[in-house]
Coordinates of C-alpha atoms in Angstrom, one line a residue:
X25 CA 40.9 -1.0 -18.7
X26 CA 39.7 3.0 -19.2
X27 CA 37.1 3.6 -16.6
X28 CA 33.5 5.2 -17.4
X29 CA 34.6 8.9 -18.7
X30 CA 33.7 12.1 -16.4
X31 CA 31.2 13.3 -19.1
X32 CA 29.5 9.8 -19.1
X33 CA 29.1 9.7 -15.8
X34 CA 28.0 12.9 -15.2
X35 CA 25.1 12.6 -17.6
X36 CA 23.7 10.8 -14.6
X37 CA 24.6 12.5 -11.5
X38 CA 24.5 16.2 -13.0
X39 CA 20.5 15.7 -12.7
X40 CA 20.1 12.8 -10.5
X41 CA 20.0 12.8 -6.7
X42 CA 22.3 9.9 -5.6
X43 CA 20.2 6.3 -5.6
X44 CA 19.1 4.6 -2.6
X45 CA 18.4 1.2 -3.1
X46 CA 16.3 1.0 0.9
X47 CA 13.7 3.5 -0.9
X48 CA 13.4 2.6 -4.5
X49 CA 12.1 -1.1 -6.2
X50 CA 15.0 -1.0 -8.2
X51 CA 17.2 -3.8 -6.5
X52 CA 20.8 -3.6 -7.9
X53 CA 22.3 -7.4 -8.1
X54 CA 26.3 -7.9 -8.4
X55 CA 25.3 -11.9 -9.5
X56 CA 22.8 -10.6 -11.8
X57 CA 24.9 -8.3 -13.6
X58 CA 27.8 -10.9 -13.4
X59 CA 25.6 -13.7 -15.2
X60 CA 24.6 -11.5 -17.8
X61 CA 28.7 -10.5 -18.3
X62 CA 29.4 -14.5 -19.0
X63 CA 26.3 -14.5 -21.3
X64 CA 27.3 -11.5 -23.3
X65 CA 30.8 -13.4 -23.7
X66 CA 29.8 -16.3 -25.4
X67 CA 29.8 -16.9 -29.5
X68 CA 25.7 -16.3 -29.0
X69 CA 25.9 -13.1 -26.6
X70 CA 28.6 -11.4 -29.5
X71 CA 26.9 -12.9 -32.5
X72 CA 23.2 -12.8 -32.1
X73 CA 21.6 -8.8 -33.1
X74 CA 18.9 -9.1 -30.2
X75 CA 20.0 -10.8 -27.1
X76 CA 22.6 -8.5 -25.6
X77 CA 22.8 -4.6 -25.7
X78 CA 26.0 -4.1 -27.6
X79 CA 25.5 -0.3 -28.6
X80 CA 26.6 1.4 -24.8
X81 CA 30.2 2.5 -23.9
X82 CA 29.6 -0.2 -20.9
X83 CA 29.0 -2.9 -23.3
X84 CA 32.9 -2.2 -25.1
X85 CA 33.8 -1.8 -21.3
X86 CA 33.1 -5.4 -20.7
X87 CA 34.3 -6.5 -23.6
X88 CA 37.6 -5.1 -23.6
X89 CA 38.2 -6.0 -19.6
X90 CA 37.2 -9.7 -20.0
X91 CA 37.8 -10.5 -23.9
X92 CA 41.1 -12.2 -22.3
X93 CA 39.1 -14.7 -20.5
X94 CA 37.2 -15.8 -23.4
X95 CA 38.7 -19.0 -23.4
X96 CA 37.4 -19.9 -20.0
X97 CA 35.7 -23.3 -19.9
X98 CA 32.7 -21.3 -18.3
X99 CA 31.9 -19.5 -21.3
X100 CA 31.7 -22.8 -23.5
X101 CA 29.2 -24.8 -21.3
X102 CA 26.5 -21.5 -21.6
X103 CA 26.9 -20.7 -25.0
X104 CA 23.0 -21.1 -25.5
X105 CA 21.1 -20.8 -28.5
X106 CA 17.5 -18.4 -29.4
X107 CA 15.9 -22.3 -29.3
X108 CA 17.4 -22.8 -25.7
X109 CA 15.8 -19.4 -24.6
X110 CA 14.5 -21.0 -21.1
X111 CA 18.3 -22.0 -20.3
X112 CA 19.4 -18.5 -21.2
X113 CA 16.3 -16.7 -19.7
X114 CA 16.9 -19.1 -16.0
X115 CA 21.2 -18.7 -16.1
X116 CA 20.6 -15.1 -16.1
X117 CA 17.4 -14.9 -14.0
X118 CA 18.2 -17.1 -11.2
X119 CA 21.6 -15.4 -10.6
X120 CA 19.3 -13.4 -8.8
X121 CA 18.8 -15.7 -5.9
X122 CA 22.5 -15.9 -4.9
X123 CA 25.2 -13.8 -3.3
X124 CA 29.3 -14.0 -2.4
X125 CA 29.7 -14.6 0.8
X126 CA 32.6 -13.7 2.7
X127 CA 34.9 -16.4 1.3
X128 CA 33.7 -15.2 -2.3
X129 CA 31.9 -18.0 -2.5
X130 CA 28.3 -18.0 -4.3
X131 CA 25.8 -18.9 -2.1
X132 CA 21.7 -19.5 -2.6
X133 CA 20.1 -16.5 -0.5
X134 CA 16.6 -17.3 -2.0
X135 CA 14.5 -20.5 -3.2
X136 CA 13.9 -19.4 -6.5
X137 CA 14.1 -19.9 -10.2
X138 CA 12.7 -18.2 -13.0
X139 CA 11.6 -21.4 -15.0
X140 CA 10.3 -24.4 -13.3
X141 CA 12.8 -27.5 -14.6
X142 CA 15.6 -25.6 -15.4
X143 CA 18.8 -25.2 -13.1
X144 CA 21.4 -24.1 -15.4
X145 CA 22.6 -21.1 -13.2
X146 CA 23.4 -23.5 -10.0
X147 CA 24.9 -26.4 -12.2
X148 CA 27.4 -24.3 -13.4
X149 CA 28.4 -22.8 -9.4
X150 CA 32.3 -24.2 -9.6
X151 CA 33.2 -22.7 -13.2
X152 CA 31.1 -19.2 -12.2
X153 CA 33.0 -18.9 -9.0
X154 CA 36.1 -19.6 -10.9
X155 CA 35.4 -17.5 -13.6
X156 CA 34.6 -14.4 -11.3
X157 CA 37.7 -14.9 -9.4
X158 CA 39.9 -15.5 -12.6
X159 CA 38.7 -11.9 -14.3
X160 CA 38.6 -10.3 -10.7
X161 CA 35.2 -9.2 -11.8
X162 CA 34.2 -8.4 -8.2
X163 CA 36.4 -5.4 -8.4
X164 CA 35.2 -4.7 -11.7
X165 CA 31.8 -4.1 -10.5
X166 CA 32.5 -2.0 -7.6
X167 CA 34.3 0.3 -10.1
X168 CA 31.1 0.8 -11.8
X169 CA 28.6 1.0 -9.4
X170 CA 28.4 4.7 -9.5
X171 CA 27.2 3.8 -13.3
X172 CA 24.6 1.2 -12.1
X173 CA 23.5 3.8 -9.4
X174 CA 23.2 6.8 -12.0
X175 CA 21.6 4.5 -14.4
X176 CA 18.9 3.7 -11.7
X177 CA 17.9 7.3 -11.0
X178 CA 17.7 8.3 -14.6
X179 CA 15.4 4.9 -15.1
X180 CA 13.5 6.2 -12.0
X181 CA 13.1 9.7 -13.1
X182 CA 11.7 8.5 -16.8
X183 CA 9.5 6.0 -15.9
X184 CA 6.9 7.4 -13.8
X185 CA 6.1 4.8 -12.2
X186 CA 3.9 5.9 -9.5
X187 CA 1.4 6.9 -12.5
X188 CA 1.9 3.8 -13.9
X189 CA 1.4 2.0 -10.8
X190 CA -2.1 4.0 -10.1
X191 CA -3.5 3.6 -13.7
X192 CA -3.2 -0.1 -13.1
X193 CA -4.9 -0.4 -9.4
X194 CA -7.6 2.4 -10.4
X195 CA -8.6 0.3 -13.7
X196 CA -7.7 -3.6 -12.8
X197 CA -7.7 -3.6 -9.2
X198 CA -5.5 -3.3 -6.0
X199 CA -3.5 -6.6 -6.1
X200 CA -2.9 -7.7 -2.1
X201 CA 0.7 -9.4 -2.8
X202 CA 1.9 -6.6 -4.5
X203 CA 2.1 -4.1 -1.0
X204 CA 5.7 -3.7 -2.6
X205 CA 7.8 -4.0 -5.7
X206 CA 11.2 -5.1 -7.3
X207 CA 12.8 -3.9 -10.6
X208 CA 15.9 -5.7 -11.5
X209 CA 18.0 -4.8 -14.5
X210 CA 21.4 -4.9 -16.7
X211 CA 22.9 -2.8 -19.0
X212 CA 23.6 -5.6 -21.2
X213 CA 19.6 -6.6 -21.6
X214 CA 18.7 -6.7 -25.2
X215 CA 15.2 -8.7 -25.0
X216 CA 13.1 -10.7 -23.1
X217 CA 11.7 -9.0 -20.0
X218 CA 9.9 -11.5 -17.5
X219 CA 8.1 -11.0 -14.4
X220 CA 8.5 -13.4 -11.3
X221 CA 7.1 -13.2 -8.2
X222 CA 10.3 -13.5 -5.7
X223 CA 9.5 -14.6 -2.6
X224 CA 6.2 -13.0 -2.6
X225 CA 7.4 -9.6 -4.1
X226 CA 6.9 -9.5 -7.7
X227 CA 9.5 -9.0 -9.7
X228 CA 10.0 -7.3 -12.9
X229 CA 13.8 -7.8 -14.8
X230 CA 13.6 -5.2 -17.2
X231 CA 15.5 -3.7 -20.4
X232 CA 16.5 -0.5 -20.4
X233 CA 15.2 2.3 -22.5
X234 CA 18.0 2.7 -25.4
X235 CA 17.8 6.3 -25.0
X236 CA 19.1 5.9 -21.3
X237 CA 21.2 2.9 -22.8
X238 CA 23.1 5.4 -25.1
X239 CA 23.9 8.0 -22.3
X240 CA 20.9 10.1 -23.0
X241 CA 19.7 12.2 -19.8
X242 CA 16.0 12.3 -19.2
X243 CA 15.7 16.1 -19.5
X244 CA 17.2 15.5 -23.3
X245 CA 14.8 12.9 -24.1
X246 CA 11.8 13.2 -26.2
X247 CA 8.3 12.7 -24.8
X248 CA 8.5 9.7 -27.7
X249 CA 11.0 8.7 -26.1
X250 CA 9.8 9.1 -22.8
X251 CA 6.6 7.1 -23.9
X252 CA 8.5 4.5 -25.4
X253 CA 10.7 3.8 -23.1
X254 CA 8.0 3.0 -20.5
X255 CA 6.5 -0.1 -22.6
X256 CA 9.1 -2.6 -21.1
X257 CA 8.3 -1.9 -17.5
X258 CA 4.7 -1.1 -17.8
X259 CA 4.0 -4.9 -20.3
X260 CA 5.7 -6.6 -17.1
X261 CA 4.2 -4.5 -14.3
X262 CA 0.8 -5.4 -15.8
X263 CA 0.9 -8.9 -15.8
X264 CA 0.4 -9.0 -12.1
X265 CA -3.1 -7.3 -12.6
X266 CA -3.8 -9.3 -15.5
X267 CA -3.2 -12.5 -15.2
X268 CA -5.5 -12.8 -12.0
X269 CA -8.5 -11.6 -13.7
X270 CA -7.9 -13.2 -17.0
X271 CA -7.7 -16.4 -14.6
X272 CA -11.2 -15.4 -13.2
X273 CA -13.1 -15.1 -16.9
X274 CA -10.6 -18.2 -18.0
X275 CA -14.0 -20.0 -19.1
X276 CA -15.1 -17.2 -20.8
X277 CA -11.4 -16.5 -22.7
X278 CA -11.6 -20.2 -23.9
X279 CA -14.9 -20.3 -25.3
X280 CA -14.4 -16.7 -27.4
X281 CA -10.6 -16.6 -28.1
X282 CA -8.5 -19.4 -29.6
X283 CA -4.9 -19.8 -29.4
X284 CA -5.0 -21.1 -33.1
X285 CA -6.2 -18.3 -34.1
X286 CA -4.9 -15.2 -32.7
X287 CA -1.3 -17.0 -32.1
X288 CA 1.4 -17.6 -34.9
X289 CA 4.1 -19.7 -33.4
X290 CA 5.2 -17.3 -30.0
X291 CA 5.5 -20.1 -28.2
X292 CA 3.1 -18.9 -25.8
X293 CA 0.3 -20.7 -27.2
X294 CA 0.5 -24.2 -25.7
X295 CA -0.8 -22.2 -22.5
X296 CA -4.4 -21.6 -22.3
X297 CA -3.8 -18.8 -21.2
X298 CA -0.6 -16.7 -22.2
X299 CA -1.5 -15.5 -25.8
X300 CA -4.8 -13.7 -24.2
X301 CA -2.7 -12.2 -21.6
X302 CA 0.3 -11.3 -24.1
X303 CA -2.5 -9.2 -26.4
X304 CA -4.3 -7.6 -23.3
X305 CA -0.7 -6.0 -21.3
X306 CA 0.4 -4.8 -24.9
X307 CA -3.6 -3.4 -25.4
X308 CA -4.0 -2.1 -21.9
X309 CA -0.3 0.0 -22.5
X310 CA -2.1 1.5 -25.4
X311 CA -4.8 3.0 -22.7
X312 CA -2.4 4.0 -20.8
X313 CA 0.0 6.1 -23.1
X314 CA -3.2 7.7 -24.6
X315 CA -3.6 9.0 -21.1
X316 CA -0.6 10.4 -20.0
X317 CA 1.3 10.8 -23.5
X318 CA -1.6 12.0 -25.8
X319 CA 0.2 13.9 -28.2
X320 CA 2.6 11.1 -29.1
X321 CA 0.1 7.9 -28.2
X322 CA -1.3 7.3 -31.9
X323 CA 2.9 7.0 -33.2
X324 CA 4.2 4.7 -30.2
X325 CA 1.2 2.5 -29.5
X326 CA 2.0 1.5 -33.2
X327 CA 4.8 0.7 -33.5
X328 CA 4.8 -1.3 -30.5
X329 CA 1.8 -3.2 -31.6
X330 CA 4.1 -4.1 -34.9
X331 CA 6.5 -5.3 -33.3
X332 CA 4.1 -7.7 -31.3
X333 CA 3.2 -8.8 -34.3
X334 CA 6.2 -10.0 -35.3
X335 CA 6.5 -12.1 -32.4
X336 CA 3.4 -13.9 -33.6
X337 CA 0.6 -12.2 -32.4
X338 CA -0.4 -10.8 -35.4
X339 CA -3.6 -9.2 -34.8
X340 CA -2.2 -6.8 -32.1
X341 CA -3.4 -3.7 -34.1
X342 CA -6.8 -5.1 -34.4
X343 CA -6.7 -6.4 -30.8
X344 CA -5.4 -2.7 -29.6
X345 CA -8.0 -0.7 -31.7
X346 CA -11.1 -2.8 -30.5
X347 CA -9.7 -2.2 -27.0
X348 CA -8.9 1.5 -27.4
X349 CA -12.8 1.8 -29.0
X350 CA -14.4 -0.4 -26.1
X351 CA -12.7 2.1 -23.7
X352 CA -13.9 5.7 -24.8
X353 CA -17.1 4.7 -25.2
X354 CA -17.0 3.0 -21.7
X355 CA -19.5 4.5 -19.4
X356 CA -19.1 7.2 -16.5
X357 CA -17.0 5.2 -13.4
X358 CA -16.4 1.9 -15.8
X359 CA -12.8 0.5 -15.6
X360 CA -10.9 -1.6 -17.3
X361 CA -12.1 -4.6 -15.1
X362 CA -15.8 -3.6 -15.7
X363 CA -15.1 -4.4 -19.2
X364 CA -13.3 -7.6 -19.3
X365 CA -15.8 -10.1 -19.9
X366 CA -17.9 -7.5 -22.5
X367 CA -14.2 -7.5 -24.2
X368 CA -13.7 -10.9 -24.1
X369 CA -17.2 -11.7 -25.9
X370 CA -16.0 -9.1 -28.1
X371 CA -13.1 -11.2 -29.4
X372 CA -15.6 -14.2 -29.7
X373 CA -17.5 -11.5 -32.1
X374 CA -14.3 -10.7 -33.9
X375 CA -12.8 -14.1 -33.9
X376 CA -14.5 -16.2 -37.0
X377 CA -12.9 -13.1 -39.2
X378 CA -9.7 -13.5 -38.4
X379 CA -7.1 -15.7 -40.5
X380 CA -3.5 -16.0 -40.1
X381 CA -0.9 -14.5 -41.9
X382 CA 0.6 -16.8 -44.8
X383 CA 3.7 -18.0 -44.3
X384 CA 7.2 -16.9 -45.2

């Protein structure tokens, strides 16, 4: 197997200083990365257009290392489908909460799991151990940690989060159990981001932005880009400022916004909760790229609201506009908090006008 190229890799540390995991939230995880290599093997991780990043030189890296270990019993018993997302979403999740140990055996550091009846990670323990020792995918990983480090400065360096981080305790609140942070990511991450709070320390596993995805430094990148590229952090960041107060007006969110309504099919709407949540991270990124990325908000905060609608919540434009409105004509010192329950009538207001799209 050709290692990473010289140019590749300097597109990283040509600009970037070198990354320290003690003093960043970006927590780089060997099992993580190793689950999400098994997934990317199987007839679903090749086949499907979403699931796994296949576009990178790293993706044809791992494919042309550990192609010869396709036929691996491992591979078979996780081939999941789109319908068995919360196998998927917990094989590669919960990866996170074990380690090799000295023997190179996986161990459980951590009592967690990303989705609460589903185990499939630590069921499979004898084939993944197998399977990592088989491929010598230890090795493997240590050959491209320079990559995963370069690829965590670059994320750093685009991300802003510190901004990010201040927009969302200035206008929703300080939370108390977030005094510090965890990103986690892959390479091979196509979709589904999720935010878990890890043993106390929430948790964000991420997607990369595909302009860092396709080798592109962060000087080189557009301010669209740049924008852009912040959506999958900041709609998983948010969630621990919003779901706390949406919990505090939940009366109020169930008397003026129905799942029935403003949800078609996400799956999200047998919570009472979720779908309000889902509309108000994707409306509260809007405020925030309007802040610190005026010039391009208008473009980005639309075609991000599209795309939520095409995951069934189909009034996200009208959702984002009322929110956007509410906002600038907010009063002197009013945050995003202060509004909340004002909003959330608002909807009620909105609500009887509403009809869902006609199916396909």
């Amino acid at each position: 197997m050709k290692k990473l190229s010289a140019t590749f890799a300097m597109l990283f540390w040509g600009y970037f200083p070198l990354f320290s995991q003690a003093n960043s939230p970006i927590r780089l995880s060997e099992t993580y990365e190793l689950a999400n290599i098994i997934l990317a093997l199987t007839d679903y991780g090749k086949t499907d257009p979403w699931e796994v990043w296949q576009s990178s030189d790293y993706y044809r890296e791992v494919r042309q290392y550990f192609d010869p270990y396709s036929q691996h019993p491992l591979l078979a018993k996780v081939n999941y489908s789109r319908k068995e997302w919360e196998n998927y979403l917990s094989f590669r999740t919960d990866s996170y909460a074990f380690a090799f140990d000295a023997n190179n055996r996986l161990v459980r550091t951590m009592p967690f799991s990303a989705n609460k009846g589903f185990n499939p990670f630590e069921e499979q323990l004898a084939l993944i151990e197998d399977f990592a020792k088989t491929s010598r995918f230890r090795a493997f990983y240590q050959r491209h940690l320079p990559y995963f480090e370069g690829i965590a400065s670059s994320y750093l360096a685009s991300q802003r989060y510190p901004e990010m981080r201040q927009f969302l305790e200035e206008e929703l609140g300080k939370q108390s159990h977030l005094t510090s942070y965890a990103i986690v990511f892959s390479p091979l991450v196509g979709r589904m981001n999720c935010h878990r709070v890890v043993q106390g320390l929430g948790t964000d596993f991420i997607t990369l932005p595909d302009f860092i995805l396709s080798g592109k430094t962060v000087q080189a990148a557009s301010e669209e880009e740049i924008a852009s590229g912040t959506h999958m952090l900041f709609t998983e960041l948010d969630h621990a400022f919003v779901n706390p107060l949406s919990a505090k007006y939940q009366n109020l969110i169930k008397a003026n916004f129905s799942n029935q309504v403003w949800d078609k099919g996400s799956g999200y709407e047998t919570d009472s909760l979720a779908t309000f949540n889902e509309y108000m991270t994707w409306g509260i990124y809007d405020l925030y790229v309007q802040r610190f990325f005026p010039t391009v908000a208008e473009k980005v905060s639309l075609a991000w609201a599209k795309q939520n609608a095409t995951r069934g919540f189909h009034a996200s434009v009208l959702f984002n506009e009322e929110l956007s409105k509410m906002y600038r004509r907010r009063k002197r010192g009013q945050t995003i908090a202060d509004l909340y329950p004002v909003f959330i009538k608002h909807l009620g207001q909105l609500q009887p006008t509403l009809t869902q799209p006609p199916k396909k």
